[in-house]
Amino acid sequence: MKSELLGTLFLSEKRKDLLLLLIEGPRDIDEIKDILDVTSSAIMTQIKILMSQGLIIHESGLYRLSDMCRVIVKKMQPLLDTLSVYADNKDYWENHNLNAIPSYLLDRIEELGNCELVEPDLNRMYELPEKLEDSLKQSNYVKEVSSYFSPAYPGVYIDLAKKGIDVSVIVTEPVFDRLQNEYNEGTKEFVNLEHGNLFVCEEKVELASSTVTDKFMALSLFYRTGIYHNHAVMSFEETALNWGEDLFMHYLNISKQITDSDI
């Protein structure tokens, strides 16, 4: 019975789509056909299967989920969303270190929603991907966590802060050491800007970087081998922004702010 019910729920795209539609509320057959863009014969076959399992009820000309099916479908949605995140960028998730993401946020990975992989052009391999940089310029604030050093970052974030964009950057102690030794003047300039905030995380950061703004969220992970390649998965969905904010706060809570006297 268990395997039969699982097959009913997951082995048909039409049944899955119908269940997700009915979680929004009861529908008559014409609404179902129009919204799902299916024929009567095709969808009625699936409706009969779902009714035989007690998942759908037909009353007063409307089809609705049974009480237990409503509970089941609510549980289905996070799994389907997680599978969608994975399937859209399967190679990325397979080959990168997901353990770098705090476990409670990894459990919410479906919140990233519709992601796209962004990479820099070959002629700017050590710079920010162009789409990422353009999106930064359109943001009202920027919050980043970074465990690797990029020569492109100091100049970009100084420019953003000078334009009145609130920029908060959390780095690891090794990255801060390089900023002090190789970009001392620029680092001092950044922390003294009204909109520039620099923090050093006092614990290990295993992800390469995470950036969240009011416009987008971008996540860059190391390969499982520890190698870093300049690319990121990027999402513009509201749930992804909330997820990115929580990731930033996770590290902010274990970081100390840097002032001019620390440099």
Short mmCIF file of C-alpha atoms in Angstrom, two decimals:
data_model
loop_
_atom_site.label_atom_id
_atom_site.label_comp_id
_atom_site.label_asym_id
_atom_site.label_seq_id
_atom_site.Cartn_x
_atom_site.Cartn_y
_atom_site.Cartn_z
CA MET A 1 0.00 0.00 0.00
CA LYS A 2 2.82 2.41 0.86
CA SER A 3 4.61 1.89 -2.46
CA GLU A 4 1.30 2.17 -4.34
CA LEU A 5 0.53 5.49 -2.65
CA LEU A 6 4.05 6.83 -3.35
CA GLY A 7 3.64 5.89 -6.99
CA THR A 8 0.29 7.66 -7.10
CA LEU A 9 1.85 10.83 -5.72
CA PHE A 10 5.13 10.99 -7.60
CA LEU A 11 5.07 8.86 -10.75
CA SER A 12 2.79 11.11 -12.77
CA GLU A 13 3.49 14.74 -13.59
CA LYS A 14 -0.23 15.32 -14.23
CA ARG A 15 -1.24 13.95 -10.84
CA LYS A 16 1.45 15.97 -9.09
CA ASP A 17 0.38 19.16 -10.88
CA LEU A 18 -3.27 18.50 -10.06
CA LEU A 19 -2.55 17.99 -6.36
CA LEU A 20 -0.48 21.18 -6.22
CA LEU A 21 -3.30 23.05 -7.94
CA LEU A 22 -5.97 21.79 -5.56
CA ILE A 23 -3.95 22.73 -2.48
CA GLU A 24 -4.88 26.29 -3.49
CA GLY A 25 -8.59 25.46 -3.30
CA PRO A 26 -11.40 23.42 -4.91
CA ARG A 27 -11.78 23.59 -8.71
CA ASP A 28 -14.33 22.42 -11.23
CA ILE A 29 -13.24 20.32 -14.20
CA ASP A 30 -13.20 23.25 -16.62
CA GLU A 31 -10.88 25.27 -14.37
CA ILE A 32 -8.59 22.27 -13.97
CA LYS A 33 -8.42 21.72 -17.74
CA ASP A 34 -7.72 25.38 -18.48
CA ILE A 35 -5.08 25.90 -15.80
CA LEU A 36 -3.23 22.64 -16.43
CA ASP A 37 -3.78 22.79 -20.20
CA VAL A 38 -5.03 19.21 -20.45
CA THR A 39 -7.92 17.38 -22.12
CA SER A 40 -10.88 16.02 -20.19
CA SER A 41 -10.00 12.40 -20.90
CA ALA A 42 -6.36 12.83 -19.87
CA ILE A 43 -7.08 14.51 -16.54
CA MET A 44 -10.15 12.41 -15.66
CA THR A 45 -7.97 9.30 -15.77
CA GLN A 46 -5.69 10.85 -13.15
CA ILE A 47 -8.60 12.15 -11.06
CA LYS A 48 -10.08 8.64 -10.86
CA ILE A 49 -6.73 7.24 -9.67
CA LEU A 50 -6.46 9.91 -6.97
CA MET A 51 -10.07 9.40 -5.89
CA SER A 52 -9.52 5.65 -5.61
CA GLN A 53 -6.75 6.36 -3.09
CA GLY A 54 -8.96 8.74 -1.09
CA LEU A 55 -6.80 11.73 -2.03
CA ILE A 56 -9.41 13.72 -3.95
CA ILE A 57 -13.10 14.22 -3.18
CA HIS A 58 -15.80 15.32 -5.65
CA GLU A 59 -18.58 17.41 -4.09
CA SER A 60 -21.08 19.85 -5.59
CA GLY A 61 -19.32 19.81 -8.95
CA LEU A 62 -15.93 20.66 -7.42
CA TYR A 63 -12.83 18.57 -6.87
CA ARG A 64 -10.92 19.13 -3.63
CA LEU A 65 -8.20 17.44 -1.61
CA SER A 66 -9.21 15.19 1.23
CA ASP A 67 -8.15 16.35 4.68
CA MET A 68 -5.27 13.87 4.84
CA CYS A 69 -4.20 14.65 1.29
CA ARG A 70 -3.96 18.32 2.18
CA VAL A 71 -1.48 17.39 4.92
CA ILE A 72 0.45 15.15 2.50
CA VAL A 73 0.67 17.77 -0.25
CA LYS A 74 1.92 20.41 2.18
CA LYS A 75 4.71 17.98 3.08
CA MET A 76 5.37 17.26 -0.60
CA GLN A 77 6.05 20.85 -1.58
CA PRO A 78 9.41 21.32 0.21
CA LEU A 79 10.67 18.03 -1.26
CA LEU A 80 9.60 19.02 -4.78
CA ASP A 81 11.19 22.45 -4.34
CA THR A 82 14.42 20.85 -3.11
CA LEU A 83 14.49 18.49 -6.08
CA SER A 84 13.94 21.46 -8.40
CA VAL A 85 16.89 23.38 -6.92
CA TYR A 86 19.07 20.28 -7.31
CA ALA A 87 17.94 19.39 -10.83
CA ASP A 88 18.38 22.92 -12.23
CA ASN A 89 22.12 22.94 -11.40
CA LYS A 90 22.82 19.27 -10.80
CA ASP A 91 26.52 19.38 -11.75
CA TYR A 92 27.19 22.28 -9.40
CA TRP A 93 25.59 20.69 -6.35
CA GLU A 94 27.17 17.29 -7.07
CA ASN A 95 30.72 18.62 -7.31
CA HIS A 96 30.84 21.25 -4.57
CA ASN A 97 31.14 21.04 -0.79
CA LEU A 98 27.61 21.39 0.55
CA ASN A 99 28.82 20.68 4.08
CA ALA A 100 30.15 24.24 4.08
CA ILE A 101 26.54 25.43 4.51
CA PRO A 102 25.32 25.43 8.14
CA SER A 103 23.12 22.36 8.60
CA TYR A 104 19.93 24.24 9.51
CA LEU A 105 20.24 26.30 6.32
CA LEU A 106 21.10 23.26 4.21
CA ASP A 107 17.81 21.81 5.44
CA ARG A 108 16.14 24.88 3.90
CA ILE A 109 18.01 24.74 0.58
CA GLU A 110 14.71 24.69 -1.32
CA GLU A 111 14.31 28.38 -0.41
CA LEU A 112 16.94 29.26 -3.03
CA GLY A 113 14.23 28.63 -5.62
CA ASN A 114 15.09 29.23 -9.26
CA CYS A 115 18.89 29.52 -9.43
CA GLU A 116 21.21 30.19 -12.33
CA LEU A 117 24.93 29.57 -12.60
CA VAL A 118 26.90 32.75 -13.32
CA GLU A 119 30.53 32.75 -14.44
CA PRO A 120 32.88 35.49 -15.64
CA ASP A 121 33.89 35.69 -19.28
CA LEU A 122 37.30 34.24 -20.14
CA ASN A 123 38.78 37.74 -20.51
CA ARG A 124 37.87 38.59 -16.88
CA MET A 125 38.33 35.28 -15.08
CA TYR A 126 39.62 36.91 -11.87
CA GLU A 127 36.94 39.58 -11.73
CA LEU A 128 33.34 39.45 -10.56
CA PRO A 129 30.97 37.86 -13.08
CA GLU A 130 29.46 40.73 -15.05
CA LYS A 131 25.85 39.90 -14.11
CA LEU A 132 26.83 39.82 -10.45
CA GLU A 133 28.64 43.14 -10.62
CA ASP A 134 25.77 44.83 -12.51
CA SER A 135 23.28 43.56 -9.92
CA LEU A 136 25.46 44.89 -7.09
CA LYS A 137 25.33 48.37 -8.59
CA GLN A 138 21.52 48.25 -8.62
CA SER A 139 21.29 47.24 -4.94
CA ASN A 140 20.59 49.46 -1.95
CA TYR A 141 22.74 47.37 0.38
CA VAL A 142 25.26 44.54 0.11
CA LYS A 143 26.09 41.89 2.71
CA GLU A 144 28.88 39.45 1.94
CA VAL A 145 30.74 36.63 3.65
CA SER A 146 34.03 35.64 2.01
CA SER A 147 36.77 33.16 2.88
CA TYR A 148 38.92 33.74 -0.20
CA PHE A 149 40.81 36.79 -1.37
CA SER A 150 40.01 38.49 -4.66
CA PRO A 151 42.02 41.54 -5.80
CA ALA A 152 38.86 42.81 -7.53
CA TYR A 153 36.80 43.15 -4.36
CA PRO A 154 38.39 46.08 -2.47
CA GLY A 155 37.96 48.52 -5.34
CA VAL A 156 34.41 47.38 -6.15
CA TYR A 157 33.18 47.71 -2.57
CA ILE A 158 34.86 51.07 -2.00
CA ASP A 159 33.11 52.39 -5.12
CA LEU A 160 29.74 51.04 -3.95
CA ALA A 161 30.11 52.51 -0.45
CA LYS A 162 31.09 55.90 -1.90
CA LYS A 163 27.85 55.85 -3.90
CA GLY A 164 25.83 55.50 -0.69
CA ILE A 165 25.24 51.75 -0.91
CA ASP A 166 25.56 50.14 2.53
CA VAL A 167 28.26 47.50 2.24
CA SER A 168 28.97 45.00 5.03
CA VAL A 169 31.69 42.43 4.42
CA ILE A 170 32.69 39.55 6.69
CA VAL A 171 36.09 37.99 5.95
CA THR A 172 38.26 35.36 7.56
CA GLU A 173 41.43 36.23 9.48
CA PRO A 174 43.74 35.12 6.59
CA VAL A 175 41.83 37.36 4.16
CA PHE A 176 41.99 40.26 6.63
CA ASP A 177 45.75 39.77 6.95
CA ARG A 178 46.13 40.14 3.18
CA LEU A 179 43.93 43.22 3.17
CA GLN A 180 46.13 44.74 5.86
CA ASN A 181 49.41 43.83 4.19
CA GLU A 182 48.59 44.39 0.51
CA TYR A 183 45.65 46.80 0.51
CA ASN A 184 46.20 48.69 3.74
CA GLU A 185 45.29 52.13 2.42
CA GLY A 186 42.16 50.90 0.66
CA THR A 187 41.06 48.92 3.72
CA LYS A 188 41.43 51.98 5.93
CA GLU A 189 39.48 54.03 3.41
CA PHE A 190 36.67 51.46 3.33
CA VAL A 191 36.17 51.17 7.11
CA ASN A 192 36.18 54.96 7.45
CA LEU A 193 33.43 55.40 4.88
CA GLU A 194 29.95 56.02 6.26
CA HIS A 195 28.58 53.07 4.33
CA GLY A 196 31.53 50.70 4.71
CA ASN A 197 31.55 47.98 7.39
CA LEU A 198 34.22 45.30 7.70
CA PHE A 199 34.08 42.31 10.04
CA VAL A 200 36.42 39.41 10.76
CA CYS A 201 34.86 36.03 11.50
CA GLU A 202 36.45 34.42 14.53
CA GLU A 203 35.57 30.90 13.40
CA LYS A 204 36.25 28.86 10.27
CA VAL A 205 34.25 29.76 7.14
CA GLU A 206 34.13 26.82 4.73
CA LEU A 207 32.12 28.37 1.92
CA ALA A 208 33.91 30.53 -0.64
CA SER A 209 31.47 33.42 -0.51
CA SER A 210 27.87 34.41 -0.03
CA THR A 211 26.38 37.71 -1.14
CA VAL A 212 22.90 38.98 -0.38
CA THR A 213 21.32 42.31 -1.29
CA ASP A 214 17.80 43.63 -1.61
CA LYS A 215 17.90 42.40 -5.24
CA PHE A 216 19.58 38.98 -5.29
CA MET A 217 21.42 36.27 -3.42
CA ALA A 218 24.58 34.55 -4.71
CA LEU A 219 26.40 31.55 -3.25
CA SER A 220 29.85 30.29 -4.21
CA LEU A 221 31.20 27.02 -2.84
CA PHE A 222 34.55 25.27 -3.06
CA TYR A 223 34.86 22.08 -5.07
CA ARG A 224 34.91 18.92 -2.95
CA THR A 225 38.67 18.82 -3.62
CA GLY A 226 39.06 22.27 -2.01
CA ILE A 227 39.74 24.03 -5.32
CA TYR A 228 37.96 27.34 -6.00
CA HIS A 229 36.60 28.42 -9.36
CA ASN A 230 35.18 31.91 -9.87
CA HIS A 231 31.48 31.19 -10.28
CA ALA A 232 28.29 31.26 -8.22
CA VAL A 233 24.67 30.18 -8.17
CA MET A 234 22.44 33.24 -8.16
CA SER A 235 18.76 33.70 -7.29
CA PHE A 236 16.43 36.68 -7.35
CA GLU A 237 13.57 35.07 -5.39
CA GLU A 238 12.36 36.57 -2.12
CA THR A 239 12.82 33.29 -0.24
CA ALA A 240 16.44 33.17 -1.42
CA LEU A 241 17.05 36.69 -0.10
CA ASN A 242 15.70 35.67 3.31
CA TRP A 243 17.90 32.56 3.24
CA GLY A 244 20.93 34.67 2.35
CA GLU A 245 20.17 37.12 5.18
CA ASP A 246 20.07 34.24 7.66
CA LEU A 247 23.39 32.92 6.35
CA PHE A 248 24.97 36.37 6.74
CA MET A 249 23.62 36.71 10.29
CA HIS A 250 24.99 33.27 11.16
CA TYR A 251 28.50 34.56 10.52
CA LEU A 252 27.91 38.10 11.79
CA ASN A 253 27.08 36.67 15.21
CA ILE A 254 30.58 35.14 15.43
CA SER A 255 32.45 38.12 13.96
CA LYS A 256 34.00 41.31 15.28
CA GLN A 257 33.83 44.68 13.53
CA ILE A 258 37.06 46.24 12.30
CA THR A 259 37.79 49.92 12.90
CA ASP A 260 40.60 52.16 11.73
CA SER A 261 42.60 51.38 14.88
CA ASP A 262 42.62 47.66 14.02
CA ILE A 263 44.40 48.21 10.70
#
